[in-house]
Amino acid sequence: MPLVVREITRQTPDIVSIRMQNADASPLPAWQPGAHVDLQLITRHERQYSLCGDPADVASYRVAVRREELSRGGSHYIHAFLREGATVWVRPPRNLFELGEARAYLLLAAGIGVTPILAMARHLASVDAEWRMIVAARTRDGVAFADEIGALGERATVHVSAEEGRLDLSTLLGTIAPGTDVYACGPAAFTDALHALAPTLPEGSGIHLERFVPRAREFSPNEAFTATAARSGVTVDVPPTRSLLESLQGAGVAVSGSCLRGVCGSCAVPVLAGAVEHRDSLTTDDDARVIYPCVSRARSGEALVLDV
Ligand code: FES
């Protein structure tokens, strides 16, 4: 969808928020907290950004973009060149970080990770749920949407590590009541620390993480395997040097990808047969029957049959 940038607001020295609309301000596809959109810039960079506005505002999408020191181009372009009135191409929202049913919610964000968490907090407040939100930042001027966080009342707090010391995640998770689900978004060190603490959660509680970068793990060297796209009637040989996604696309099978790093979920394909080595950062169950072919492969060179 071509959307017009209506408003760019500096949230912190490193973060700007961008509000976009249809040219005639007509309604956009609906979304729920946790959803993200893919933004395509004239530089041909495509990036995923969590929606952080109000789902009830059907005419606008709002995202926030942090200037990355090692930007691959997208965040640099947005900070340096994107202006109000420009057109950006946006794919409709997708949600891989949905809020589920829980007795209570603990929402945790660090840095730019506040974007999906803020939308969740606003929603939980509106339905009178039992929730708490903590937004961690190194310095006070590094807190994006500080006014909006403040407007959520005393359930929403900001933890500034330069003033209060590092947020003690272990102690924090040790205090939650059974049945509380944790939703968290932030840089790798933050989400990795929470992932490691998941076994310490009380009964009936779960942890849901949204990552910006892949989980650091090591895998055995790539092996060749074959994959059959059952609906397309195509079988491809996947050599060790190519991803399954590249091989499928090269054979004309309609599978799209975006991040190509196993974090966005856009390339998901259902698996009909064969064992998968899940190398993505989304799958939590080793037996999951969905593969993210941008990074995941067949286990031990087994043949895969895919529903595509
Ligand atoms: S393209 Fe993003 S998970 Fe595969």
XYZ file of C-alpha atoms in Angstrom, residues 11-15 66 108-114 134-146 149 157-169 185-187 190:
44
model
C 10.945 10.907 20.464
C 14.555 10.699 21.671
C 17.898 11.775 20.174
C 17.965 8.386 18.368
C 14.293 7.549 17.790
C 15.818 3.958 15.955
C 8.737 -5.539 29.628
C 10.481 -3.314 27.109
C 13.988 -2.034 26.597
C 14.876 0.785 24.220
C 12.943 0.756 20.947
C 11.257 -2.460 22.180
C 8.698 -0.164 23.768
C 8.248 -1.673 32.898
C 10.196 0.206 30.246
C 13.963 0.088 30.711
C 16.344 2.658 29.259
C 19.904 3.625 29.984
C 19.155 7.325 30.388
C 15.944 9.288 30.897
C 16.210 11.055 27.533
C 16.412 7.622 25.897
C 12.778 6.820 26.793
C 10.548 7.053 23.733
C 6.868 7.949 24.224
C 7.567 9.034 27.816
C 3.783 5.892 29.179
C 6.885 2.573 35.106
C 10.212 3.579 33.607
C 13.481 2.121 34.890
C 16.521 4.270 34.115
C 19.623 2.158 34.621
C 22.013 5.143 34.802
C 20.098 6.276 37.905
C 18.807 3.022 39.427
C 21.291 0.403 38.261
C 20.575 -2.422 35.877
C 17.030 -3.812 35.933
C 17.210 -7.063 37.895
C 15.180 -9.372 35.649
C 10.673 -6.793 23.438
C 14.132 -5.291 23.300
C 17.711 -5.818 22.203
C 17.562 -8.244 27.096
